[in-house]
Amino acid sequence: MVSGWLLGIGIEVTMFKKITKSLLVIFLSLLIVNTAEAKKKKLIIKSSSSNIKVGENETFKAKIKPPGKNYKNVEWTISGISGIDNGIIDESGVYTAPSVITYTKIITDRMDTNEYITSTVTAKAIDVIIKAKSKKAGIKNATKKITVYDPPAVLDVSLKPAKFTIVVKKKQKLSLNVKKKGSGASSDISWHFFVGGKSAENEVFDGSAGKIVKKGKKFYYKAPSKKENKTVYIVARSELDKTRYASAKAVVMKTKPKLLVSGISPIVDFGTVKIGEDVTGRERTFSLISSTGEGVEWQVTNIPTWIAVEPLRDKTPSNVLIRISSTSSLRPGFNQGVIVFKSQKTGYKKAKLKVFINATE
């Protein structure tokens, strides 16, 4: 009797384990499916090249992610410069570039005599946007920029850094890249400076916005010598095709930018404490900002062992809390330290906060 009873219990336990295992498998399967569905599907556009010569063809393919497979259920469209032939794309994604580029643009320049001259220039390259739109709902569309060119042509001009802060009289290295196609394509660049904005009226020639210094194949922007804050837009324009240019924004400062503590004295006295006592609530709060007003990432270094700082890293403007973390590491008598807030952006001075505390036994 006992053995039969035990056998029955064993069978029930085995069946329970099998049912539990099956339910677990079903649950995990549903979880995987729901997770995959929760991940938004999107299209991406692939092609062998993004630069297409006038009159030539290029085949574009749409892929869906996840899982990264080819996707044909799309509607292909193009957009470009209004009023001109930007080419055509068929339902299978084959793009035919226009046979000629007829786009013209008015360029306004100012001469040293403060007289304005207006010239009409013909582009050697145009940008066209290819768009793939899914015919099925719930899938994010994709776009891809291509450049149609008539050689010799300048396809693109790039200038880095696109934005930087610089002190008067100082230099900033610029990375200039001119992408060109065809024999005879020129890399010649003209430099233009605009103070406060990039409209023609803001262009200056007298050196008050700084200048470009070339050393070998390297370019440097030298900030003006007059001690005043200003914003200068540096424009590098192709001489072969004046519709192709790049710009950088230089924030010129009278003095070196820095991090600043605000709302607290630069010297913080935490008073007198007894070593080993509870110091909950012994804290100070303040703000950390930048002298330029821009958001600058920072981190804390050089923290005394008896101080806790929250957060340890952030981006200005930031609310910061400092507190006594423990008195066990204090030595009897006068204890002091310097908390340093270091900018993660080159060129910024550190902010420092001196802290004091008197410890008794």
Tab-separated table of C-alpha atoms in Angstrom:
chain	number	residue	atom	x	y	z
A	1	MET	CA	0.000	0.000	0.000
A	2	VAL	CA	2.695	2.432	0.989
A	3	SER	CA	4.777	1.733	-2.119
A	4	GLY	CA	1.727	2.229	-4.387
A	5	TRP	CA	0.922	5.458	-2.650
A	6	LEU	CA	4.494	6.715	-3.106
A	7	LEU	CA	4.413	5.647	-6.775
A	8	GLY	CA	1.242	7.704	-7.271
A	9	ILE	CA	2.839	10.739	-5.696
A	10	GLY	CA	5.897	10.316	-7.929
A	11	ILE	CA	3.747	10.228	-11.075
A	12	GLU	CA	1.858	13.362	-10.005
A	13	VAL	CA	5.121	15.205	-9.284
A	14	THR	CA	6.497	14.212	-12.695
A	15	MET	CA	3.339	15.402	-14.446
A	16	PHE	CA	3.430	18.669	-12.481
A	17	LYS	CA	7.040	19.264	-13.579
A	18	LYS	CA	6.166	18.627	-17.241
A	19	ILE	CA	3.168	20.988	-17.117
A	20	THR	CA	5.242	23.680	-15.383
A	21	LYS	CA	8.024	23.321	-17.961
A	22	SER	CA	5.536	23.606	-20.842
A	23	LEU	CA	3.953	26.727	-19.347
A	24	LEU	CA	7.409	28.242	-18.869
A	25	VAL	CA	8.303	27.562	-22.533
A	26	ILE	CA	5.033	29.177	-23.706
A	27	PHE	CA	5.614	32.201	-21.453
A	28	LEU	CA	9.169	32.723	-22.705
A	29	SER	CA	8.028	32.373	-26.342
A	30	LEU	CA	5.340	35.013	-25.860
A	31	LEU	CA	7.884	37.260	-24.130
A	32	ILE	CA	10.314	36.979	-27.055
A	33	VAL	CA	7.559	37.711	-29.589
A	34	ASN	CA	6.295	40.729	-27.646
A	35	THR	CA	9.831	42.058	-27.231
A	36	ALA	CA	10.491	41.772	-30.997
A	37	GLU	CA	7.190	43.493	-31.793
A	38	ALA	CA	7.964	46.242	-29.283
A	39	LYS	CA	11.190	46.988	-31.129
A	40	LYS	CA	10.251	49.451	-33.871
A	41	LYS	CA	10.963	48.229	-37.370
A	42	LYS	CA	12.568	50.676	-39.783
A	43	LEU	CA	13.850	50.871	-43.329
A	44	ILE	CA	17.383	51.693	-44.444
A	45	ILE	CA	18.501	52.474	-47.999
A	46	LYS	CA	21.540	50.822	-49.550
A	47	SER	CA	23.379	51.622	-52.796
A	48	SER	CA	26.835	51.066	-54.260
A	49	SER	CA	27.514	54.818	-54.328
A	50	SER	CA	26.106	58.120	-53.095
A	51	ASN	CA	27.744	60.109	-55.915
A	52	ILE	CA	26.179	59.765	-59.354
A	53	LYS	CA	27.384	61.265	-62.612
A	54	VAL	CA	24.842	63.123	-64.777
A	55	GLY	CA	22.867	60.792	-67.058
A	56	GLU	CA	23.869	57.613	-65.200
A	57	ASN	CA	21.779	55.111	-63.245
A	58	GLU	CA	22.017	53.796	-59.708
A	59	THR	CA	19.963	51.044	-58.069
A	60	PHE	CA	18.752	51.605	-54.521
A	61	LYS	CA	17.576	48.791	-52.274
A	62	ALA	CA	15.478	48.987	-49.119
A	63	LYS	CA	16.298	46.779	-46.164
A	64	ILE	CA	14.193	46.330	-43.056
A	65	LYS	CA	15.655	46.268	-39.538
A	66	PRO	CA	15.204	44.047	-37.727
A	67	PRO	CA	16.179	41.594	-39.173
A	68	GLY	CA	18.143	43.354	-41.968
A	69	LYS	CA	16.606	41.611	-44.991
A	70	ASN	CA	15.728	43.132	-48.365
A	71	TYR	CA	12.277	44.728	-48.413
A	72	LYS	CA	10.416	45.320	-51.694
A	73	ASN	CA	7.042	46.555	-50.467
A	74	VAL	CA	8.071	50.226	-50.695
A	75	GLU	CA	7.178	53.361	-52.618
A	76	TRP	CA	10.179	55.256	-54.011
A	77	THR	CA	10.189	59.066	-54.352
A	78	ILE	CA	12.789	61.807	-54.777
A	79	SER	CA	13.037	65.459	-53.790
A	80	GLY	CA	15.597	68.114	-54.618
A	81	ILE	CA	15.867	71.697	-55.799
A	82	SER	CA	12.509	73.171	-56.745
A	83	GLY	CA	11.959	74.025	-60.398
A	84	ILE	CA	14.724	71.899	-61.933
A	85	ASP	CA	15.197	68.350	-63.195
A	86	ASN	CA	16.335	66.250	-60.223
A	87	GLY	CA	16.151	62.945	-62.093
A	88	ILE	CA	13.588	60.135	-61.749
A	89	ILE	CA	13.263	56.912	-59.784
A	90	ASP	CA	11.115	53.953	-60.826
A	91	GLU	CA	9.049	51.575	-58.686
A	92	SER	CA	11.936	49.117	-58.366
A	93	GLY	CA	14.365	51.724	-56.974
A	94	VAL	CA	16.375	52.440	-60.135
A	95	TYR	CA	17.334	56.120	-60.175
A	96	THR	CA	18.258	57.943	-63.397
A	97	ALA	CA	20.198	61.154	-62.894
A	98	PRO	CA	19.368	64.222	-65.022
A	99	SER	CA	21.434	64.540	-68.198
A	100	VAL	CA	22.452	68.105	-67.353
A	101	ILE	CA	22.463	70.257	-64.231
A	102	THR	CA	20.643	73.500	-64.926
A	103	TYR	CA	20.574	74.865	-61.384
A	104	THR	CA	21.881	78.407	-60.901
A	105	LYS	CA	22.233	80.378	-57.703
A	106	ILE	CA	22.775	84.050	-56.891
A	107	ILE	CA	25.868	84.682	-54.779
A	108	THR	CA	26.290	88.080	-53.135
A	109	ASP	CA	29.789	89.194	-52.144
A	110	ARG	CA	31.001	92.423	-50.594
A	111	MET	CA	34.170	94.097	-51.847
A	112	ASP	CA	36.731	95.940	-49.729
A	113	THR	CA	35.120	99.181	-50.838
A	114	ASN	CA	31.884	98.135	-49.072
A	115	GLU	CA	30.212	97.768	-52.471
A	116	TYR	CA	28.090	94.691	-53.078
A	117	ILE	CA	28.386	92.616	-56.210
A	118	THR	CA	25.871	89.987	-57.248
A	119	SER	CA	26.776	87.139	-59.541
A	120	THR	CA	24.890	84.148	-60.893
A	121	VAL	CA	26.879	80.923	-60.698
A	122	THR	CA	26.163	77.516	-62.197
A	123	ALA	CA	26.356	74.498	-59.952
A	124	LYS	CA	28.568	71.573	-60.817
A	125	ALA	CA	26.730	69.329	-58.358
A	126	ILE	CA	23.284	69.114	-56.761
A	127	ASP	CA	21.927	67.168	-53.794
A	128	VAL	CA	18.910	64.888	-54.200
A	129	ILE	CA	17.025	63.069	-51.433
A	130	ILE	CA	15.927	59.480	-52.097
A	131	LYS	CA	12.998	58.332	-49.944
A	132	ALA	CA	11.708	54.808	-49.336
A	133	LYS	CA	8.221	54.643	-47.830
A	134	SER	CA	6.795	51.344	-46.628
A	135	LYS	CA	3.388	50.445	-48.038
A	136	LYS	CA	2.760	48.620	-44.767
A	137	ALA	CA	1.925	50.626	-41.647
A	138	GLY	CA	4.144	50.561	-38.571
A	139	ILE	CA	7.501	50.680	-40.387
A	140	LYS	CA	9.631	53.829	-40.236
A	141	ASN	CA	10.528	55.364	-43.613
A	142	ALA	CA	14.119	55.969	-44.778
A	143	THR	CA	15.890	58.773	-46.640
A	144	LYS	CA	19.314	58.981	-48.246
A	145	LYS	CA	21.130	62.012	-49.661
A	146	ILE	CA	22.934	61.569	-52.968
A	147	THR	CA	24.990	64.000	-55.027
A	148	VAL	CA	24.590	64.298	-58.783
A	149	TYR	CA	27.643	65.866	-60.415
A	150	ASP	CA	28.895	67.074	-63.782
A	151	PRO	CA	32.690	66.596	-63.822
A	152	PRO	CA	34.938	68.273	-63.048
A	153	ALA	CA	33.028	69.024	-59.868
A	154	VAL	CA	33.339	69.709	-56.159
A	155	LEU	CA	30.937	67.347	-54.400
A	156	ASP	CA	31.301	68.575	-50.866
A	157	VAL	CA	33.198	70.969	-48.607
A	158	SER	CA	33.500	70.158	-44.900
A	159	LEU	CA	35.004	72.195	-42.067
A	160	LYS	CA	35.712	70.979	-38.531
A	161	PRO	CA	35.209	71.741	-35.737
A	162	ALA	CA	31.772	73.081	-36.627
A	163	LYS	CA	31.681	75.101	-33.413
A	164	PHE	CA	34.379	76.138	-30.965
A	165	THR	CA	35.233	78.702	-28.303
A	166	ILE	CA	38.446	80.695	-28.624
A	167	VAL	CA	40.169	83.501	-26.714
A	168	VAL	CA	41.303	86.662	-28.522
A	169	LYS	CA	44.725	86.351	-30.232
A	170	LYS	CA	44.636	82.544	-29.983
A	171	LYS	CA	44.639	80.016	-32.856
A	172	GLN	CA	42.336	77.119	-33.657
A	173	LYS	CA	43.332	74.376	-36.086
A	174	LEU	CA	40.711	73.771	-38.775
A	175	SER	CA	40.223	70.538	-40.656
A	176	LEU	CA	39.220	71.373	-44.239
A	177	ASN	CA	38.211	68.662	-46.672
A	178	VAL	CA	37.214	69.238	-50.309
A	179	LYS	CA	35.667	66.217	-52.011
A	180	LYS	CA	35.945	66.398	-55.803
A	181	LYS	CA	35.403	64.334	-58.935
A	182	GLY	CA	36.932	64.468	-62.380
A	183	SER	CA	40.214	65.661	-63.839
A	184	GLY	CA	40.602	69.397	-63.392
A	185	ALA	CA	38.404	69.686	-60.295
A	186	SER	CA	39.877	72.461	-58.166
A	187	SER	CA	40.368	72.515	-54.395
A	188	ASP	CA	40.677	76.319	-54.320
A	189	ILE	CA	38.797	77.820	-51.391
A	190	SER	CA	37.885	81.422	-50.597
A	191	TRP	CA	37.431	82.382	-46.930
A	192	HIS	CA	34.681	84.692	-45.681
A	193	PHE	CA	33.986	86.078	-42.198
A	194	PHE	CA	30.604	87.154	-40.851
A	195	VAL	CA	30.130	88.781	-37.438
A	196	GLY	CA	26.864	88.012	-35.650
A	197	GLY	CA	25.213	86.272	-38.610
A	198	LYS	CA	25.857	84.816	-42.068
A	199	SER	CA	23.963	87.419	-44.118
A	200	ALA	CA	25.936	89.457	-46.670
A	201	GLU	CA	25.611	92.637	-44.587
A	202	ASN	CA	27.583	91.008	-41.772
A	203	GLU	CA	30.661	90.087	-43.810
A	204	VAL	CA	33.849	91.917	-42.794
A	205	PHE	CA	37.229	92.226	-44.471
A	206	ASP	CA	39.244	94.428	-42.098
A	207	GLY	CA	40.556	91.696	-39.778
A	208	SER	CA	38.104	92.526	-36.979
A	209	ALA	CA	36.694	89.002	-37.290
A	210	GLY	CA	40.083	87.293	-37.380
A	211	LYS	CA	41.879	85.640	-40.273
A	212	ILE	CA	42.969	82.318	-41.750
A	213	VAL	CA	46.616	81.367	-41.465
A	214	LYS	CA	47.927	78.605	-43.716
A	215	LYS	CA	51.010	76.577	-42.772
A	216	GLY	CA	51.816	73.991	-45.405
A	217	LYS	CA	48.606	72.054	-45.921
A	218	LYS	CA	47.194	73.033	-42.520
A	219	PHE	CA	44.739	75.850	-41.822
A	220	TYR	CA	44.373	77.818	-38.605
A	221	TYR	CA	41.842	80.427	-37.573
A	222	LYS	CA	43.474	83.286	-35.665
A	223	ALA	CA	41.039	85.180	-33.480
A	224	PRO	CA	41.034	89.017	-33.602
A	225	SER	CA	43.265	90.902	-31.150
A	226	LYS	CA	40.652	93.376	-29.873
A	227	LYS	CA	39.368	92.302	-26.452
A	228	GLU	CA	35.653	91.917	-27.003
A	229	ASN	CA	33.204	89.046	-27.094
A	230	LYS	CA	31.732	88.245	-30.489
A	231	THR	CA	30.412	85.428	-32.632
A	232	VAL	CA	32.184	84.857	-35.939
A	233	TYR	CA	30.961	82.584	-38.732
A	234	ILE	CA	33.818	81.266	-40.864
A	235	VAL	CA	32.760	80.216	-44.360
A	236	ALA	CA	34.955	78.180	-46.717
A	237	ARG	CA	33.558	78.418	-50.258
A	238	SER	CA	34.645	76.446	-53.332
A	239	GLU	CA	35.886	78.662	-56.155
A	240	LEU	CA	35.059	76.001	-58.738
A	241	ASP	CA	31.439	75.774	-57.588
A	242	LYS	CA	30.359	78.602	-55.293
A	243	THR	CA	27.202	76.744	-54.304
A	244	ARG	CA	29.447	74.351	-52.353
A	245	TYR	CA	30.633	75.658	-48.984
A	246	ALA	CA	30.999	74.814	-45.298
A	247	SER	CA	30.841	76.986	-42.199
A	248	ALA	CA	32.054	76.968	-38.614
A	249	LYS	CA	30.904	79.052	-35.669
A	250	ALA	CA	33.629	80.624	-33.529
A	251	VAL	CA	32.655	82.100	-30.153
A	252	VAL	CA	35.406	84.638	-29.484
A	253	MET	CA	35.956	85.467	-25.783
A	254	LYS	CA	37.925	88.264	-24.123
A	255	THR	CA	39.228	85.833	-21.508
A	256	LYS	CA	39.590	82.079	-21.257
A	257	PRO	CA	36.208	80.418	-20.538
A	258	LYS	CA	35.825	78.628	-17.234
A	259	LEU	CA	33.544	76.687	-14.938
A	260	LEU	CA	32.053	78.712	-12.083
A	261	VAL	CA	30.475	77.826	-8.738
A	262	SER	CA	27.393	79.938	-8.063
A	263	GLY	CA	25.268	80.447	-4.966
A	264	ILE	CA	27.997	79.506	-2.504
A	265	SER	CA	31.200	80.972	-1.123
A	266	PRO	CA	34.392	79.572	-2.715
A	267	ILE	CA	35.451	78.687	0.840
A	268	VAL	CA	33.053	76.405	2.761
A	269	ASP	CA	33.394	76.033	6.536
A	270	PHE	CA	31.573	72.997	7.928
A	271	GLY	CA	32.227	74.071	11.526
A	272	THR	CA	33.255	71.727	14.331
A	273	VAL	CA	32.360	68.043	14.619
A	274	LYS	CA	33.223	65.225	16.970
A	275	ILE	CA	34.988	62.296	15.353
A	276	GLY	CA	32.543	59.391	15.158
A	277	GLU	CA	29.369	61.459	15.607
A	278	ASP	CA	26.388	61.378	13.243
A	279	VAL	CA	26.673	64.277	10.800
A	280	THR	CA	23.500	63.673	8.797
A	281	GLY	CA	22.303	66.932	7.294
A	282	ARG	CA	25.709	68.635	7.367
A	283	GLU	CA	25.597	69.638	3.677
A	284	ARG	CA	25.652	72.518	1.167
A	285	THR	CA	24.054	72.980	-2.261
A	286	PHE	CA	25.098	75.255	-5.125
A	287	SER	CA	25.128	75.567	-8.927
A	288	LEU	CA	27.909	74.840	-11.391
A	289	ILE	CA	27.765	76.947	-14.571
A	290	SER	CA	30.025	77.934	-17.461
A	291	SER	CA	31.183	81.497	-18.116
A	292	THR	CA	29.996	81.202	-21.726
A	293	GLY	CA	26.516	80.018	-20.785
A	294	GLU	CA	26.825	76.905	-22.941
A	295	GLY	CA	26.336	73.377	-21.684
A	296	VAL	CA	29.717	71.916	-20.710
A	297	GLU	CA	30.217	68.376	-19.460
A	298	TRP	CA	32.263	68.089	-16.256
A	299	GLN	CA	33.439	65.632	-13.627
A	300	VAL	CA	34.673	65.905	-10.043
A	301	THR	CA	38.265	65.147	-9.091
A	302	ASN	CA	40.340	65.492	-5.937
A	303	ILE	CA	37.538	64.812	-3.435
A	304	PRO	CA	38.560	64.724	0.265
A	305	THR	CA	37.849	61.358	1.923
A	306	TRP	CA	35.358	62.896	4.358
A	307	ILE	CA	33.303	64.623	1.623
A	308	ALA	CA	30.650	63.195	-0.710
A	309	VAL	CA	29.677	65.004	-3.942
A	310	GLU	CA	26.477	64.425	-5.912
A	311	PRO	CA	26.513	64.135	-8.874
A	312	LEU	CA	30.085	63.175	-9.722
A	313	ARG	CA	29.603	64.198	-13.374
A	314	ASP	CA	26.991	66.190	-15.277
A	315	LYS	CA	26.493	68.983	-17.793
A	316	THR	CA	26.189	72.666	-16.912
A	317	PRO	CA	24.071	74.213	-15.555
A	318	SER	CA	24.031	71.705	-12.691
A	319	ASN	CA	22.739	71.565	-9.132
A	320	VAL	CA	25.460	70.106	-6.909
A	321	LEU	CA	25.344	68.846	-3.326
A	322	ILE	CA	28.341	68.374	-1.040
A	323	ARG	CA	28.047	66.792	2.400
A	324	ILE	CA	30.080	65.261	5.190
A	325	SER	CA	30.080	61.565	4.340
A	326	SER	CA	31.909	60.301	7.433
A	327	THR	CA	33.954	61.665	10.309
A	328	SER	CA	35.987	58.487	10.800
A	329	SER	CA	38.709	59.600	8.375
A	330	LEU	CA	39.131	63.002	10.035
A	331	ARG	CA	42.179	63.708	12.113
A	332	PRO	CA	41.871	65.734	15.314
A	333	GLY	CA	42.195	69.417	14.614
A	334	PHE	CA	41.856	71.419	11.432
A	335	ASN	CA	41.042	69.461	8.214
A	336	GLN	CA	40.931	71.009	4.773
A	337	GLY	CA	40.647	70.004	1.124
A	338	VAL	CA	39.979	71.295	-2.386
A	339	ILE	CA	37.215	69.872	-4.569
A	340	VAL	CA	37.990	70.280	-8.276
A	341	PHE	CA	35.367	70.419	-11.039
A	342	LYS	CA	37.104	69.644	-14.318
A	343	SER	CA	35.613	70.472	-17.722
A	344	GLN	CA	35.481	67.724	-20.328
A	345	LYS	CA	35.685	70.386	-23.023
A	346	THR	CA	39.137	71.612	-24.036
A	347	GLY	CA	39.976	75.212	-23.176
A	348	TYR	CA	37.894	75.650	-20.016
A	349	LYS	CA	39.456	76.497	-16.657
A	350	LYS	CA	38.634	74.293	-13.688
A	351	ALA	CA	36.364	75.389	-10.844
A	352	LYS	CA	37.627	74.868	-7.304
A	353	LEU	CA	35.874	74.779	-3.945
A	354	LYS	CA	37.846	74.857	-0.663
A	355	VAL	CA	36.316	72.993	2.279
A	356	PHE	CA	37.243	73.157	5.966
A	357	ILE	CA	36.190	71.317	9.119
A	358	ASN	CA	37.446	71.208	12.698
A	359	ALA	CA	37.408	67.748	14.342
A	360	THR	CA	37.513	66.939	18.062
A	361	GLU	CA	37.873	63.617	19.840
